[in-house]
């Protein structure tokens, strides 16, 4: 979505609000099955002493599949977005600066980039998900399986490494 900023450019203290549903279907992780509540970006762009600051929050509720145990779970999103909008890039190092296109800014570029960067690299049903037993395939969150006792400590370390992948 493009936002027209001509009313706030050059008017310190003014701001413009937005609230929309960005299309993130093309950038979702394979672990995301569907959106239970649409991904939404809500925030504002304000002119503070001549500099345009964007602040927003991305929310949504996703149905995901756990990377470790393959169980389905729900994940609530609450991702902060911050950016500075400028007419030209004076500080190449700062990746939070986005270019204006005349009086307009392309919100999707900022919101979708933040969405991708803030997405967990690992989708876990819970932080300490025990995963599946590599030998018998049992979901270890539901309790230990029969083969645990037979594994020697060295193999257990290897198993942990495999589980963390
Ligand atoms: Zn899990
Ligand atoms: Zn087992």
PDB file of C-alpha atoms and ligand atoms in Angstrom:
ATOM      1  CA  UNK A   1       0.000   0.000   0.000  1.00  0.00           C
ATOM      2  CA  UNK A   2       1.252   3.470  -0.888  1.00  0.00           C
ATOM      3  CA  UNK A   3       0.651   6.314   1.532  1.00  0.00           C
ATOM      4  CA  UNK A   4       0.478   9.940   0.473  1.00  0.00           C
ATOM      5  CA  UNK A   5       2.595  12.010   2.859  1.00  0.00           C
ATOM      6  CA  UNK A   6       2.328  15.431   1.249  1.00  0.00           C
ATOM      7  CA  UNK A   7       0.247  16.767   4.165  1.00  0.00           C
ATOM      8  CA  UNK A   8       2.925  15.987   6.748  1.00  0.00           C
ATOM      9  CA  UNK A   9       6.108  16.564   4.761  1.00  0.00           C
ATOM     10  CA  UNK A  10       7.368  19.973   5.855  1.00  0.00           C
ATOM     11  CA  UNK A  11       4.866  20.211   8.735  1.00  0.00           C
ATOM     12  CA  UNK A  12       6.682  19.289  11.971  1.00  0.00           C
ATOM     13  CA  UNK A  13       4.374  17.816  14.616  1.00  0.00           C
ATOM     14  CA  UNK A  14       1.871  16.408  12.102  1.00  0.00           C
ATOM     15  CA  UNK A  15       1.245  12.722  11.563  1.00  0.00           C
ATOM     16  CA  UNK A  16      -0.726  10.284   9.454  1.00  0.00           C
ATOM     17  CA  UNK A  17      -2.113   6.967  10.714  1.00  0.00           C
ATOM     18  CA  UNK A  18      -2.554   3.690   8.842  1.00  0.00           C
ATOM     19  CA  UNK A  19      -4.183   0.355   9.553  1.00  0.00           C
ATOM     20  CA  UNK A  20      -4.248  -2.267   6.830  1.00  0.00           C
ATOM     21  CA  UNK A  21      -3.673  -5.903   5.973  1.00  0.00           C
ATOM     22  CA  UNK A  22      -0.424  -6.423   4.070  1.00  0.00           C
ATOM     23  CA  UNK A  23      -0.200  -9.404   1.750  1.00  0.00           C
ATOM     24  CA  UNK A  24       2.384 -11.693   3.334  1.00  0.00           C
ATOM     25  CA  UNK A  25       1.252 -14.910   1.658  1.00  0.00           C
ATOM     26  CA  UNK A  26       4.338 -14.982  -0.543  1.00  0.00           C
ATOM     27  CA  UNK A  27       6.860 -14.637   2.283  1.00  0.00           C
ATOM     28  CA  UNK A  28       5.445 -16.940   4.948  1.00  0.00           C
ATOM     29  CA  UNK A  29       7.569 -19.754   6.260  1.00  0.00           C
ATOM     30  CA  UNK A  30       6.618 -23.292   5.237  1.00  0.00           C
ATOM     31  CA  UNK A  31       5.751 -23.832   8.897  1.00  0.00           C
ATOM     32  CA  UNK A  32       2.757 -21.506   8.563  1.00  0.00           C
ATOM     33  CA  UNK A  33      -0.368 -23.438   7.595  1.00  0.00           C
ATOM     34  CA  UNK A  34      -2.868 -20.597   7.563  1.00  0.00           C
ATOM     35  CA  UNK A  35      -3.713 -17.260   9.137  1.00  0.00           C
ATOM     36  CA  UNK A  36      -6.405 -17.639  11.808  1.00  0.00           C
ATOM     37  CA  UNK A  37      -6.578 -13.862  12.031  1.00  0.00           C
ATOM     38  CA  UNK A  38      -5.252 -11.810   9.128  1.00  0.00           C
ATOM     39  CA  UNK A  39      -1.851 -10.220   9.495  1.00  0.00           C
ATOM     40  CA  UNK A  40      -2.411  -6.549  10.133  1.00  0.00           C
ATOM     41  CA  UNK A  41      -0.136  -3.514  10.331  1.00  0.00           C
ATOM     42  CA  UNK A  42      -1.266  -0.586  12.425  1.00  0.00           C
ATOM     43  CA  UNK A  43       0.742   2.516  13.158  1.00  0.00           C
ATOM     44  CA  UNK A  44       1.578   6.050  12.213  1.00  0.00           C
ATOM     45  CA  UNK A  45       4.141   8.168  10.445  1.00  0.00           C
ATOM     46  CA  UNK A  46       4.977  11.408  12.180  1.00  0.00           C
ATOM     47  CA  UNK A  47       7.043  14.397  11.298  1.00  0.00           C
ATOM     48  CA  UNK A  48       9.338  15.163  14.216  1.00  0.00           C
ATOM     49  CA  UNK A  49      11.443  18.250  13.615  1.00  0.00           C
ATOM     50  CA  UNK A  50      11.387  17.600   9.898  1.00  0.00           C
ATOM     51  CA  UNK A  51      12.288  13.907  10.064  1.00  0.00           C
ATOM     52  CA  UNK A  52       9.645  11.305   9.190  1.00  0.00           C
ATOM     53  CA  UNK A  53       9.445   8.421  11.659  1.00  0.00           C
ATOM     54  CA  UNK A  54       7.319   5.344  11.141  1.00  0.00           C
ATOM     55  CA  UNK A  55       6.189   3.292  14.114  1.00  0.00           C
ATOM     56  CA  UNK A  56       3.856   0.358  13.804  1.00  0.00           C
ATOM     57  CA  UNK A  57       2.912  -3.027  15.143  1.00  0.00           C
ATOM     58  CA  UNK A  58       2.202  -6.109  13.085  1.00  0.00           C
ATOM     59  CA  UNK A  59      -0.363  -8.440  14.644  1.00  0.00           C
ATOM     60  CA  UNK A  60      -2.036 -11.641  13.613  1.00  0.00           C
ATOM     61  CA  UNK A  61      -2.672 -15.209  14.634  1.00  0.00           C
ATOM     62  CA  UNK A  62      -1.157 -18.058  12.665  1.00  0.00           C
ATOM     63  CA  UNK A  63      -1.687 -21.774  12.607  1.00  0.00           C
ATOM     64  CA  UNK A  64       1.756 -23.349  12.398  1.00  0.00           C
ATOM     65  CA  UNK A  65       3.382 -26.734  12.455  1.00  0.00           C
ATOM     66  CA  UNK A  66       6.173 -27.394  14.968  1.00  0.00           C
ATOM     67  CA  UNK A  67       9.622 -27.835  13.431  1.00  0.00           C
ATOM     68  CA  UNK A  68      10.521 -30.468  16.009  1.00  0.00           C
ATOM     69  CA  UNK A  69       7.456 -32.589  16.735  1.00  0.00           C
ATOM     70  CA  UNK A  70       5.243 -31.724  13.731  1.00  0.00           C
ATOM     71  CA  UNK A  71       2.294 -30.895  15.999  1.00  0.00           C
ATOM     72  CA  UNK A  72       0.042 -28.024  14.965  1.00  0.00           C
ATOM     73  CA  UNK A  73      -0.089 -25.001  17.217  1.00  0.00           C
ATOM     74  CA  UNK A  74      -1.305 -21.412  17.248  1.00  0.00           C
ATOM     75  CA  UNK A  75       1.059 -18.495  17.300  1.00  0.00           C
ATOM     76  CA  UNK A  76       0.087 -14.928  18.140  1.00  0.00           C
ATOM     77  CA  UNK A  77       2.120 -12.227  16.449  1.00  0.00           C
ATOM     78  CA  UNK A  78       3.074  -8.905  17.926  1.00  0.00           C
ATOM     79  CA  UNK A  79       5.989  -7.509  15.964  1.00  0.00           C
ATOM     80  CA  UNK A  80       7.227  -3.942  16.374  1.00  0.00           C
ATOM     81  CA  UNK A  81       8.216  -1.961  13.272  1.00  0.00           C
ATOM     82  CA  UNK A  82      10.360   1.159  13.280  1.00  0.00           C
ATOM     83  CA  UNK A  83      11.729   3.039  10.310  1.00  0.00           C
ATOM     84  CA  UNK A  84      12.914   6.450   9.192  1.00  0.00           C
ATOM     85  CA  UNK A  85      11.683   7.769   5.845  1.00  0.00           C
ATOM     86  CA  UNK A  86      14.060   9.925   3.881  1.00  0.00           C
ATOM     87  CA  UNK A  87      14.339  11.491   0.453  1.00  0.00           C
ATOM     88  CA  UNK A  88      17.818  10.143   0.001  1.00  0.00           C
ATOM     89  CA  UNK A  89      20.052   7.622   1.687  1.00  0.00           C
ATOM     90  CA  UNK A  90      22.650   9.604   3.558  1.00  0.00           C
ATOM     91  CA  UNK A  91      23.568   6.759   5.890  1.00  0.00           C
ATOM     92  CA  UNK A  92      23.984   3.537   3.955  1.00  0.00           C
ATOM     93  CA  UNK A  93      24.786   1.638   7.137  1.00  0.00           C
ATOM     94  CA  UNK A  94      21.376   2.196   8.654  1.00  0.00           C
ATOM     95  CA  UNK A  95      18.980  -0.382   7.229  1.00  0.00           C
ATOM     96  CA  UNK A  96      16.007   1.179   9.021  1.00  0.00           C
ATOM     97  CA  UNK A  97      15.977   4.043   6.531  1.00  0.00           C
ATOM     98  CA  UNK A  98      13.544   3.772   3.638  1.00  0.00           C
ATOM     99  CA  UNK A  99      13.346   5.998   0.610  1.00  0.00           C
ATOM    100  CA  UNK A 100      10.377   8.162  -0.193  1.00  0.00           C
ATOM    101  CA  UNK A 101       8.966   8.009  -3.691  1.00  0.00           C
ATOM    102  CA  UNK A 102       8.185  11.669  -4.140  1.00  0.00           C
ATOM    103  CA  UNK A 103       5.490  12.407  -1.541  1.00  0.00           C
ATOM    104  CA  UNK A 104       4.676   8.718  -1.220  1.00  0.00           C
ATOM    105  CA  UNK A 105       6.030   5.807   0.755  1.00  0.00           C
ATOM    106  CA  UNK A 106       5.558   2.148  -0.073  1.00  0.00           C
ATOM    107  CA  UNK A 107       4.329   0.679   3.210  1.00  0.00           C
ATOM    108  CA  UNK A 108       4.487  -2.906   1.974  1.00  0.00           C
ATOM    109  CA  UNK A 109       8.226  -2.707   1.485  1.00  0.00           C
ATOM    110  CA  UNK A 110       8.700  -1.671   5.131  1.00  0.00           C
ATOM    111  CA  UNK A 111       6.026  -3.854   6.718  1.00  0.00           C
ATOM    112  CA  UNK A 112       6.756  -7.023   4.771  1.00  0.00           C
ATOM    113  CA  UNK A 113      10.513  -6.649   5.343  1.00  0.00           C
ATOM    114  CA  UNK A 114       9.922  -6.259   9.089  1.00  0.00           C
ATOM    115  CA  UNK A 115       7.564  -9.239   9.045  1.00  0.00           C
ATOM    116  CA  UNK A 116      10.181 -11.456   7.409  1.00  0.00           C
ATOM    117  CA  UNK A 117      13.025 -10.262   9.657  1.00  0.00           C
ATOM    118  CA  UNK A 118      11.018 -10.677  12.839  1.00  0.00           C
ATOM    119  CA  UNK A 119       9.694 -14.106  12.022  1.00  0.00           C
ATOM    120  CA  UNK A 120      11.238 -16.794  14.142  1.00  0.00           C
ATOM    121  CA  UNK A 121      13.654 -18.965  12.270  1.00  0.00           C
ATOM    122  CA  UNK A 122      12.347 -21.876  14.312  1.00  0.00           C
ATOM    123  CA  UNK A 123       8.679 -22.585  14.782  1.00  0.00           C
ATOM    124  CA  UNK A 124       8.266 -24.494  18.018  1.00  0.00           C
ATOM    125  CA  UNK A 125       4.988 -25.498  19.676  1.00  0.00           C
ATOM    126  CA  UNK A 126       6.709 -24.559  22.935  1.00  0.00           C
ATOM    127  CA  UNK A 127      10.202 -23.362  23.768  1.00  0.00           C
ATOM    128  CA  UNK A 128      11.288 -26.680  25.276  1.00  0.00           C
ATOM    129  CA  UNK A 129       9.560 -28.970  22.801  1.00  0.00           C
ATOM    130  CA  UNK A 130      11.197 -32.365  23.176  1.00  0.00           C
ATOM    131  CA  UNK A 131      10.546 -33.382  19.593  1.00  0.00           C
ATOM    132  CA  UNK A 132      10.243 -36.894  18.271  1.00  0.00           C
ATOM    133  CA  UNK A 133      12.369 -39.849  19.288  1.00  0.00           C
ATOM    134  CA  UNK A 134      14.810 -40.362  16.392  1.00  0.00           C
ATOM    135  CA  UNK A 135      14.576 -44.118  16.891  1.00  0.00           C
ATOM    136  CA  UNK A 136      10.885 -44.895  17.308  1.00  0.00           C
ATOM    137  CA  UNK A 137       9.286 -41.608  16.254  1.00  0.00           C
ATOM    138  CA  UNK A 138       7.247 -41.182  19.421  1.00  0.00           C
ATOM    139  CA  UNK A 139       6.337 -37.616  20.389  1.00  0.00           C
ATOM    140  CA  UNK A 140       8.443 -37.178  23.536  1.00  0.00           C
ATOM    141  CA  UNK A 141       6.240 -34.328  24.810  1.00  0.00           C
ATOM    142  CA  UNK A 142       3.680 -37.020  25.563  1.00  0.00           C
ATOM    143  CA  UNK A 143       6.129 -38.941  27.718  1.00  0.00           C
ATOM    144  CA  UNK A 144       9.306 -40.964  27.360  1.00  0.00           C
ATOM    145  CA  UNK A 145       9.445 -43.838  24.940  1.00  0.00           C
ATOM    146  CA  UNK A 146      10.851 -47.283  25.553  1.00  0.00           C
ATOM    147  CA  UNK A 147      14.185 -46.756  23.801  1.00  0.00           C
ATOM    148  CA  UNK A 148      15.517 -43.863  25.897  1.00  0.00           C
ATOM    149  CA  UNK A 149      17.386 -45.933  28.446  1.00  0.00           C
ATOM    150  CA  UNK A 150      19.397 -47.757  25.801  1.00  0.00           C
ATOM    151  CA  UNK A 151      21.068 -44.665  24.376  1.00  0.00           C
ATOM    152  CA  UNK A 152      24.636 -44.080  25.541  1.00  0.00           C
ATOM    153  CA  UNK A 153      25.674 -40.524  26.521  1.00  0.00           C
ATOM    154  CA  UNK A 154      27.662 -39.856  23.348  1.00  0.00           C
ATOM    155  CA  UNK A 155      24.711 -40.736  21.190  1.00  0.00           C
ATOM    156  CA  UNK A 156      22.507 -38.564  23.357  1.00  0.00           C
ATOM    157  CA  UNK A 157      24.685 -35.543  22.547  1.00  0.00           C
ATOM    158  CA  UNK A 158      24.414 -36.326  18.847  1.00  0.00           C
ATOM    159  CA  UNK A 159      20.686 -36.741  19.213  1.00  0.00           C
ATOM    160  CA  UNK A 160      20.423 -33.345  20.863  1.00  0.00           C
ATOM    161  CA  UNK A 161      22.345 -31.799  17.980  1.00  0.00           C
ATOM    162  CA  UNK A 162      20.011 -33.391  15.473  1.00  0.00           C
ATOM    163  CA  UNK A 163      16.989 -32.196  17.417  1.00  0.00           C
ATOM    164  CA  UNK A 164      18.280 -28.633  17.487  1.00  0.00           C
ATOM    165  CA  UNK A 165      18.551 -28.490  13.718  1.00  0.00           C
TER     166      UNK A 165
HETATM  167 ZN1  LIG B   1       6.750 -29.356  19.147  1.00  0.00          ZN
HETATM  168 ZN1  LIG B   2      11.994 -44.043  21.096  1.00  0.00          ZN
END
